């Protein structure tokens, strides 16, 4: 049903109150969805391995497989978002997350554990940033950057809230009980919030810019689009490998698991601080320069984490700097399509851009854990990740279409 009080006379446009409601809902649900489905895992992974006897690389591979499913489902999900809007897609994603988390918590064997993460991957495709970005881009129109900045600012607190919360629950409840409690939180908040809060008529697609073809196929085949896809995937690989492998890196440097979890959480605070400056960066730097700068900073902060041996305060500061750049990168990705090709087919184009990025995100946690042994520790893994970000920055230089 459409709540007519939230719809303007112009079909498909929400009132200011409706726009604020949508924004508030997505701010809340993105914090919880990211916190429960993503940021809880790096805190719980060592305990899962220790309790079950499954290796850390195997446990991480199950998590990564869920992210692969999220990437694959994200492409058709982008088309559904363009057609029917976010309400049904995000409500279904939240509902699927509940049995997925229960399956993870109760899994008696590794195949069941891995299967539950595959279901969680379907849920991620309907709950994490891509569908939220599609909702805000279409509903907020020309003011989309304000809305995207707001939701990523608050969602950046997901690790700040959920990494320490997960660590606190782990002691008394164990990893299984922790996942059950987190699943109950997600069910109680995000399912009704998406169902009731994302109501409203879905706007028609924005008209193509003058001189552009109406269909997205020519965009997908262009050199600039292909370079953008690879650059965003490389940046995502670095950013999320740093997130998931940061706790073992810091414990290898001598921090306790609790202190490393707090460092991960403070990295989320760094994300928020970084996003505060994105509007000014977007106003000062052109699209190409902005992409190269952000990916270059990602390389620099990742290398800093690799090279700083301590003390704890300096390591935490480096984690916050890496978090700040990661936060800016999220907004860079959210606006990459509209900056270059407008919003006419945002759901489809962003789904295609996001799929390899999510695949890179999926491989990154496993790759970090798997490479730590052959490379002689996590510092060398982080140096390799910095190199990936450098390549991504170079590719980003060619990702702007010729006018």
CSV table of C-alpha atoms in Angstrom, one decimal:
chain,number,residue,atom,x,y,z
A,1,UNK,CA,0.0,0.0,0.0
A,2,UNK,CA,1.1,3.6,-0.7
A,3,UNK,CA,0.8,6.1,2.1
A,4,UNK,CA,-0.7,9.0,0.2
A,5,UNK,CA,0.3,11.4,3.0
A,6,UNK,CA,3.9,10.9,2.1
A,7,UNK,CA,3.4,11.4,-1.6
A,8,UNK,CA,3.5,14.8,-3.4
A,9,UNK,CA,1.0,15.7,-6.1
A,10,UNK,CA,3.6,14.8,-8.7
A,11,UNK,CA,3.4,11.0,-9.1
A,12,UNK,CA,6.2,9.1,-7.6
A,13,UNK,CA,7.8,11.9,-5.5
A,14,UNK,CA,7.8,11.6,-1.7
A,15,UNK,CA,7.1,14.6,0.5
A,16,UNK,CA,9.9,16.0,2.7
A,17,UNK,CA,8.5,14.0,5.6
A,18,UNK,CA,8.5,10.8,3.4
A,19,UNK,CA,12.1,11.4,2.4
A,20,UNK,CA,13.2,11.9,5.9
A,21,UNK,CA,11.4,8.7,7.0
A,22,UNK,CA,13.2,6.7,4.2
A,23,UNK,CA,16.5,8.2,5.2
A,24,UNK,CA,16.0,7.4,8.9
A,25,UNK,CA,15.0,3.9,8.2
A,26,UNK,CA,18.0,3.1,6.0
A,27,UNK,CA,20.4,4.8,8.5
A,28,UNK,CA,19.1,2.4,11.2
A,29,UNK,CA,18.8,-0.8,9.1
A,30,UNK,CA,22.2,-0.4,7.4
A,31,UNK,CA,23.9,-0.1,10.8
A,32,UNK,CA,22.3,-3.3,12.0
A,33,UNK,CA,22.6,-5.2,8.7
A,34,UNK,CA,26.3,-4.4,8.3
A,35,UNK,CA,27.0,-5.0,12.0
A,36,UNK,CA,25.3,-8.4,12.2
A,37,UNK,CA,26.0,-9.8,8.7
A,38,UNK,CA,29.5,-8.5,8.2
A,39,UNK,CA,31.3,-7.0,11.2
A,40,UNK,CA,30.5,-9.6,13.7
A,41,UNK,CA,32.3,-12.3,11.7
A,42,UNK,CA,35.9,-11.0,12.1
A,43,UNK,CA,35.5,-10.9,15.8
A,44,UNK,CA,33.9,-14.3,16.1
A,45,UNK,CA,36.0,-16.2,13.4
A,46,UNK,CA,38.9,-17.2,15.8
A,47,UNK,CA,36.4,-18.5,18.4
A,48,UNK,CA,34.4,-20.4,15.8
A,49,UNK,CA,37.6,-22.1,14.6
A,50,UNK,CA,38.8,-22.9,18.1
A,51,UNK,CA,35.4,-24.3,19.2
A,52,UNK,CA,34.7,-26.4,16.2
A,53,UNK,CA,38.1,-27.5,15.0
A,54,UNK,CA,37.5,-26.1,11.6
A,55,UNK,CA,40.5,-24.1,10.4
A,56,UNK,CA,40.3,-20.3,10.2
A,57,UNK,CA,40.8,-20.3,6.4
A,58,UNK,CA,37.9,-22.8,6.1
A,59,UNK,CA,35.6,-20.7,8.3
A,60,UNK,CA,36.6,-17.6,6.4
A,61,UNK,CA,36.0,-19.4,3.1
A,62,UNK,CA,32.4,-20.1,4.1
A,63,UNK,CA,31.9,-16.4,4.9
A,64,UNK,CA,33.5,-15.5,1.6
A,65,UNK,CA,31.2,-17.9,-0.2
A,66,UNK,CA,28.3,-16.0,1.2
A,67,UNK,CA,29.7,-12.8,-0.2
A,68,UNK,CA,30.1,-14.4,-3.6
A,69,UNK,CA,26.4,-15.3,-3.6
A,70,UNK,CA,25.6,-11.7,-2.6
A,71,UNK,CA,27.6,-10.5,-5.7
A,72,UNK,CA,25.8,-12.9,-8.1
A,73,UNK,CA,22.3,-12.1,-6.7
A,74,UNK,CA,23.1,-8.4,-6.7
A,75,UNK,CA,23.0,-8.1,-10.5
A,76,UNK,CA,19.3,-9.3,-10.9
A,77,UNK,CA,18.5,-7.5,-7.6
A,78,UNK,CA,19.6,-4.2,-9.3
A,79,UNK,CA,17.1,-4.8,-12.1
A,80,UNK,CA,14.4,-5.5,-9.6
A,81,UNK,CA,15.2,-2.4,-7.7
A,82,UNK,CA,14.9,-0.3,-10.9
A,83,UNK,CA,11.5,-1.8,-11.6
A,84,UNK,CA,9.7,-2.3,-8.3
A,85,UNK,CA,11.7,-0.2,-5.8
A,86,UNK,CA,13.4,-1.2,-2.5
A,87,UNK,CA,10.5,-2.1,-0.2
A,88,UNK,CA,10.0,-5.7,-1.2
A,89,UNK,CA,13.6,-6.4,-2.1
A,90,UNK,CA,15.0,-5.2,1.3
A,91,UNK,CA,12.1,-6.7,3.3
A,92,UNK,CA,12.8,-10.1,1.7
A,93,UNK,CA,16.5,-9.7,2.3
A,94,UNK,CA,16.0,-9.0,6.0
A,95,UNK,CA,13.5,-11.9,6.4
A,96,UNK,CA,16.0,-14.3,4.8
A,97,UNK,CA,18.8,-13.2,7.1
A,98,UNK,CA,16.9,-14.5,10.1
A,99,UNK,CA,17.0,-18.3,9.2
A,100,UNK,CA,20.5,-17.8,7.8
A,101,UNK,CA,21.9,-16.5,11.1
A,102,UNK,CA,20.0,-19.3,13.0
A,103,UNK,CA,21.6,-21.8,10.7
A,104,UNK,CA,25.1,-20.4,11.2
A,105,UNK,CA,24.6,-20.5,15.0
A,106,UNK,CA,23.2,-24.0,15.2
A,107,UNK,CA,25.3,-25.6,12.4
A,108,UNK,CA,26.5,-29.0,13.7
A,109,UNK,CA,28.8,-29.6,10.7
A,110,UNK,CA,30.9,-27.5,8.4
A,111,UNK,CA,28.7,-28.1,5.3
A,112,UNK,CA,25.7,-26.8,7.2
A,113,UNK,CA,27.7,-23.8,8.4
A,114,UNK,CA,28.7,-23.1,4.8
A,115,UNK,CA,25.2,-23.6,3.5
A,116,UNK,CA,23.9,-21.1,6.0
A,117,UNK,CA,26.4,-18.5,4.9
A,118,UNK,CA,25.2,-19.0,1.3
A,119,UNK,CA,21.7,-18.1,2.4
A,120,UNK,CA,23.1,-15.2,4.3
A,121,UNK,CA,24.7,-14.1,1.0
A,122,UNK,CA,21.2,-13.8,-0.6
A,123,UNK,CA,20.1,-11.8,2.4
A,124,UNK,CA,23.1,-9.4,2.0
A,125,UNK,CA,22.2,-8.7,-1.6
A,126,UNK,CA,18.9,-7.3,-0.4
A,127,UNK,CA,20.1,-5.5,2.7
A,128,UNK,CA,23.5,-4.0,2.4
A,129,UNK,CA,24.6,-0.8,0.6
A,130,UNK,CA,23.6,-1.4,-3.1
A,131,UNK,CA,19.8,-1.6,-2.6
A,132,UNK,CA,20.0,1.3,0.0
A,133,UNK,CA,22.0,3.4,-2.5
A,134,UNK,CA,19.5,2.6,-5.2
A,135,UNK,CA,16.6,3.7,-3.0
A,136,UNK,CA,18.3,7.0,-2.0
A,137,UNK,CA,19.5,7.8,-5.5
A,138,UNK,CA,16.0,7.4,-7.1
A,139,UNK,CA,13.9,9.0,-4.2
A,140,UNK,CA,16.2,11.8,-3.4
A,141,UNK,CA,17.1,12.7,-6.9
A,142,UNK,CA,19.4,15.8,-7.2
A,143,UNK,CA,19.9,15.8,-3.5
A,144,UNK,CA,21.2,12.2,-3.5
A,145,UNK,CA,24.7,13.0,-2.3
A,146,UNK,CA,23.2,14.6,0.9
A,147,UNK,CA,21.2,11.4,1.6
A,148,UNK,CA,24.0,9.0,0.6
A,149,UNK,CA,26.5,10.9,2.9
A,150,UNK,CA,24.0,10.8,5.8
A,151,UNK,CA,23.3,7.1,5.6
A,152,UNK,CA,27.0,6.1,5.1
A,153,UNK,CA,28.0,8.4,8.0
A,154,UNK,CA,25.7,6.6,10.4
A,155,UNK,CA,26.2,3.1,8.9
A,156,UNK,CA,29.9,3.7,9.4
A,157,UNK,CA,29.2,3.2,13.1
A,158,UNK,CA,28.3,-0.4,12.4
A,159,UNK,CA,31.8,-1.7,13.3
A,160,UNK,CA,32.1,0.9,16.1
A,161,UNK,CA,28.9,-0.5,17.7
A,162,UNK,CA,28.9,-4.2,16.7
A,163,UNK,CA,32.6,-5.2,17.0
A,164,UNK,CA,32.8,-4.3,20.7
A,165,UNK,CA,29.2,-5.6,21.3
A,166,UNK,CA,30.1,-8.9,19.6
A,167,UNK,CA,33.2,-9.2,21.7
A,168,UNK,CA,31.2,-8.5,24.9
A,169,UNK,CA,28.5,-11.1,24.1
A,170,UNK,CA,31.2,-13.7,23.1
A,171,UNK,CA,32.4,-14.2,26.7
A,172,UNK,CA,29.1,-15.2,28.3
A,173,UNK,CA,27.2,-16.6,25.3
A,174,UNK,CA,29.9,-18.1,23.1
A,175,UNK,CA,29.9,-17.6,19.3
A,176,UNK,CA,26.7,-19.6,18.8
A,177,UNK,CA,24.7,-17.7,21.3
A,178,UNK,CA,26.1,-14.4,20.1
A,179,UNK,CA,24.9,-15.0,16.5
A,180,UNK,CA,21.4,-16.0,17.9
A,181,UNK,CA,21.1,-12.8,19.9
A,182,UNK,CA,22.4,-10.7,16.9
A,183,UNK,CA,19.9,-12.4,14.6
A,184,UNK,CA,17.0,-11.6,17.0
A,185,UNK,CA,18.1,-7.9,17.0
A,186,UNK,CA,18.1,-7.9,13.2
A,187,UNK,CA,14.7,-9.6,12.9
A,188,UNK,CA,13.1,-7.3,15.4
A,189,UNK,CA,14.3,-4.1,13.8
A,190,UNK,CA,15.1,-4.4,10.1
A,191,UNK,CA,12.1,-6.6,8.9
A,192,UNK,CA,9.4,-4.2,10.1
A,193,UNK,CA,11.5,-1.1,9.4
A,194,UNK,CA,11.9,-2.1,5.7
A,195,UNK,CA,8.3,-3.2,5.4
A,196,UNK,CA,6.7,-0.1,7.0
A,197,UNK,CA,9.4,2.5,6.4
A,198,UNK,CA,10.1,2.1,2.7
A,199,UNK,CA,6.5,2.6,1.6
A,200,UNK,CA,5.7,5.2,-1.1
A,201,UNK,CA,5.4,5.4,-4.8
A,202,UNK,CA,8.6,4.4,-6.7
A,203,UNK,CA,9.7,7.3,-9.0
A,204,UNK,CA,10.1,6.8,-12.7
A,205,UNK,CA,13.7,6.5,-13.9
A,206,UNK,CA,15.5,9.8,-14.4
A,207,UNK,CA,15.8,10.8,-18.1
A,208,UNK,CA,19.1,10.2,-19.8
A,209,UNK,CA,21.4,13.3,-20.0
A,210,UNK,CA,21.4,15.2,-23.3
A,211,UNK,CA,23.5,13.3,-26.0
A,212,UNK,CA,23.3,10.0,-24.1
A,213,UNK,CA,21.6,6.9,-25.5
A,214,UNK,CA,18.6,5.7,-23.5
A,215,UNK,CA,19.8,2.1,-23.0
A,216,UNK,CA,22.6,1.1,-20.6
A,217,UNK,CA,24.1,-1.5,-22.9
A,218,UNK,CA,26.5,0.9,-24.6
A,219,UNK,CA,27.7,2.1,-21.1
A,220,UNK,CA,28.5,-1.5,-20.0
A,221,UNK,CA,30.6,-2.1,-23.1
A,222,UNK,CA,32.6,1.1,-22.9
A,223,UNK,CA,36.2,1.2,-21.9
A,224,UNK,CA,35.6,3.7,-19.1
A,225,UNK,CA,33.0,1.4,-17.5
A,226,UNK,CA,35.2,-1.6,-17.6
A,227,UNK,CA,38.1,0.3,-16.1
A,228,UNK,CA,35.7,1.6,-13.4
A,229,UNK,CA,34.5,-1.9,-12.6
A,230,UNK,CA,38.1,-3.2,-12.2
A,231,UNK,CA,39.2,-0.1,-10.2
A,232,UNK,CA,36.3,-0.4,-7.8
A,233,UNK,CA,36.9,-4.1,-7.4
A,234,UNK,CA,40.5,-3.5,-6.6
A,235,UNK,CA,39.7,-0.8,-4.1
A,236,UNK,CA,37.1,-3.1,-2.5
A,237,UNK,CA,39.5,-6.0,-2.3
A,238,UNK,CA,42.0,-3.8,-0.4
A,239,UNK,CA,39.4,-2.1,1.9
A,240,UNK,CA,37.7,-5.3,3.0
A,241,UNK,CA,40.7,-7.5,3.3
A,242,UNK,CA,42.0,-4.8,5.7
A,243,UNK,CA,38.8,-4.9,7.7
A,244,UNK,CA,38.6,-8.7,8.1
A,245,UNK,CA,42.3,-9.3,8.6
A,246,UNK,CA,43.0,-6.3,10.9
A,247,UNK,CA,42.2,-8.2,14.1
A,248,UNK,CA,44.8,-10.9,13.4
A,249,UNK,CA,47.3,-8.3,12.2
A,250,UNK,CA,47.0,-6.4,15.5
A,251,UNK,CA,47.0,-9.5,17.7
A,252,UNK,CA,50.2,-10.5,15.8
A,253,UNK,CA,51.6,-7.1,16.8
A,254,UNK,CA,50.8,-7.9,20.5
A,255,UNK,CA,47.3,-6.5,21.1
A,256,UNK,CA,44.7,-8.6,22.9
A,257,UNK,CA,41.6,-9.7,21.0
A,258,UNK,CA,39.5,-7.2,22.9
A,259,UNK,CA,41.9,-4.3,22.1
A,260,UNK,CA,42.1,-5.4,18.5
A,261,UNK,CA,38.2,-5.4,18.4
A,262,UNK,CA,38.2,-1.9,19.8
A,263,UNK,CA,40.7,-0.8,17.1
A,264,UNK,CA,38.4,-2.3,14.5
A,265,UNK,CA,35.5,-0.4,16.1
A,266,UNK,CA,37.4,2.9,16.1
A,267,UNK,CA,38.2,2.3,12.5
A,268,UNK,CA,34.4,2.6,12.0
A,269,UNK,CA,34.5,5.9,13.8
A,270,UNK,CA,37.2,6.9,11.3
A,271,UNK,CA,34.8,6.0,8.5
A,272,UNK,CA,32.3,8.5,9.9
A,273,UNK,CA,34.9,11.3,10.1
A,274,UNK,CA,36.2,10.6,6.6
A,275,UNK,CA,32.7,10.8,5.1
A,276,UNK,CA,32.1,14.2,6.7
A,277,UNK,CA,34.6,15.6,4.3
A,278,UNK,CA,33.3,13.9,1.1
A,279,UNK,CA,31.0,16.7,0.1
A,280,UNK,CA,33.9,19.2,0.1
A,281,UNK,CA,36.1,16.8,-1.7
A,282,UNK,CA,33.4,16.3,-4.4
A,283,UNK,CA,33.1,20.1,-4.8
A,284,UNK,CA,36.9,20.6,-5.1
A,285,UNK,CA,38.1,17.6,-7.1
A,286,UNK,CA,36.9,16.5,-10.5
A,287,UNK,CA,35.6,12.9,-10.9
A,288,UNK,CA,39.0,11.5,-12.2
A,289,UNK,CA,41.1,13.2,-9.6
A,290,UNK,CA,38.8,12.2,-6.8
A,291,UNK,CA,39.0,8.6,-7.7
A,292,UNK,CA,42.7,8.5,-8.0
A,293,UNK,CA,43.2,10.4,-4.8
A,294,UNK,CA,41.0,8.2,-2.7
A,295,UNK,CA,42.5,4.9,-4.0
A,296,UNK,CA,46.0,6.3,-3.6
A,297,UNK,CA,45.2,7.2,0.1
A,298,UNK,CA,43.9,3.6,0.5
A,299,UNK,CA,47.2,2.3,-0.6
A,300,UNK,CA,49.1,4.6,1.8
A,301,UNK,CA,47.1,3.8,4.9
A,302,UNK,CA,47.2,0.1,4.2
A,303,UNK,CA,51.0,0.3,3.9
A,304,UNK,CA,51.1,2.3,7.1
A,305,UNK,CA,49.3,-0.6,9.0
A,306,UNK,CA,51.8,-3.0,7.5
A,307,UNK,CA,54.9,-1.0,8.5
A,308,UNK,CA,54.0,0.4,12.0
A,309,UNK,CA,55.1,-2.2,14.7
A,310,UNK,CA,53.6,-0.4,17.6
A,311,UNK,CA,52.8,0.9,20.2
A,312,UNK,CA,49.1,0.2,20.6
A,313,UNK,CA,48.1,3.8,20.4
A,314,UNK,CA,49.9,4.3,17.1
A,315,UNK,CA,48.4,1.1,15.7
A,316,UNK,CA,44.9,2.3,16.6
A,317,UNK,CA,45.5,5.7,15.0
A,318,UNK,CA,46.6,3.9,11.8
A,319,UNK,CA,43.4,1.8,12.0
A,320,UNK,CA,41.3,5.0,12.2
A,321,UNK,CA,43.1,6.5,9.2
A,322,UNK,CA,42.5,3.4,7.2
A,323,UNK,CA,38.8,3.6,8.3
A,324,UNK,CA,38.5,7.2,7.2
A,325,UNK,CA,39.7,6.4,3.7
A,326,UNK,CA,37.5,3.3,3.6
A,327,UNK,CA,34.5,5.6,4.5
A,328,UNK,CA,35.3,8.0,1.7
A,329,UNK,CA,35.8,5.0,-0.7
A,330,UNK,CA,32.2,3.9,0.1
A,331,UNK,CA,30.8,7.2,-1.1
A,332,UNK,CA,33.1,7.2,-4.1
A,333,UNK,CA,31.6,3.9,-5.1
A,334,UNK,CA,28.0,5.0,-4.4
A,335,UNK,CA,28.3,8.0,-6.7
A,336,UNK,CA,30.6,6.5,-9.4
A,337,UNK,CA,27.7,5.7,-11.8
A,338,UNK,CA,25.8,8.9,-11.4
A,339,UNK,CA,29.0,11.0,-11.6
A,340,UNK,CA,29.7,9.5,-15.0
A,341,UNK,CA,26.4,8.4,-16.6
A,342,UNK,CA,23.5,9.9,-14.6
A,343,UNK,CA,20.8,8.0,-12.6
A,344,UNK,CA,18.6,6.7,-15.5
A,345,UNK,CA,19.7,3.1,-15.0
A,346,UNK,CA,21.4,3.3,-11.6
A,347,UNK,CA,20.1,0.0,-10.2
A,348,UNK,CA,21.3,-2.0,-13.1
A,349,UNK,CA,24.6,-0.2,-13.7
A,350,UNK,CA,25.5,-0.1,-10.0
A,351,UNK,CA,24.5,-3.8,-9.6
A,352,UNK,CA,27.1,-4.6,-12.4
A,353,UNK,CA,29.7,-2.4,-10.8
A,354,UNK,CA,29.0,-3.8,-7.3
A,355,UNK,CA,29.1,-7.5,-8.4
A,356,UNK,CA,32.9,-7.7,-9.1
A,357,UNK,CA,33.5,-5.5,-6.1
A,358,UNK,CA,31.5,-7.9,-3.9
A,359,UNK,CA,33.4,-10.8,-5.4
A,360,UNK,CA,36.6,-9.1,-4.5
A,361,UNK,CA,35.2,-8.5,-1.1
A,362,UNK,CA,34.3,-12.1,-0.8
A,363,UNK,CA,37.8,-13.3,-1.8
A,364,UNK,CA,39.6,-10.8,0.3
A,365,UNK,CA,39.0,-12.3,3.8
A,366,UNK,CA,40.0,-15.8,2.6
A,367,UNK,CA,43.0,-14.5,0.6
A,368,UNK,CA,44.4,-12.6,3.6
A,369,UNK,CA,44.1,-15.6,5.9
A,370,UNK,CA,45.5,-18.0,3.3
A,371,UNK,CA,48.4,-15.8,2.3
A,372,UNK,CA,49.5,-14.9,5.9
A,373,UNK,CA,51.4,-18.2,6.2
A,374,UNK,CA,53.2,-18.3,2.9
A,375,UNK,CA,54.1,-14.6,3.1
A,376,UNK,CA,55.4,-14.9,6.7
A,377,UNK,CA,52.7,-12.9,8.5
A,378,UNK,CA,50.0,-10.3,8.1
A,379,UNK,CA,52.3,-7.3,7.7
A,380,UNK,CA,53.5,-8.6,4.3
A,381,UNK,CA,49.8,-9.4,3.4
A,382,UNK,CA,49.0,-5.7,4.0
A,383,UNK,CA,51.9,-4.6,1.8
A,384,UNK,CA,50.5,-6.7,-1.0
A,385,UNK,CA,47.1,-5.1,-0.4
A,386,UNK,CA,48.6,-1.7,-0.7
A,387,UNK,CA,50.0,-2.7,-4.1
A,388,UNK,CA,46.6,-3.7,-5.2
A,389,UNK,CA,45.2,-0.3,-4.3
A,390,UNK,CA,48.0,1.4,-6.3
A,391,UNK,CA,47.0,-0.5,-9.4
A,392,UNK,CA,43.3,0.4,-8.8
A,393,UNK,CA,44.3,4.1,-8.6
A,394,UNK,CA,46.1,3.8,-11.9
A,395,UNK,CA,43.0,2.2,-13.6
A,396,UNK,CA,40.7,4.8,-12.1
A,397,UNK,CA,42.5,7.5,-14.1
A,398,UNK,CA,40.9,6.0,-17.3
A,399,UNK,CA,37.4,5.4,-15.8
A,400,UNK,CA,35.8,8.7,-16.9
A,401,UNK,CA,34.0,8.7,-20.3
A,402,UNK,CA,35.1,11.2,-22.9
A,403,UNK,CA,32.6,14.1,-23.2
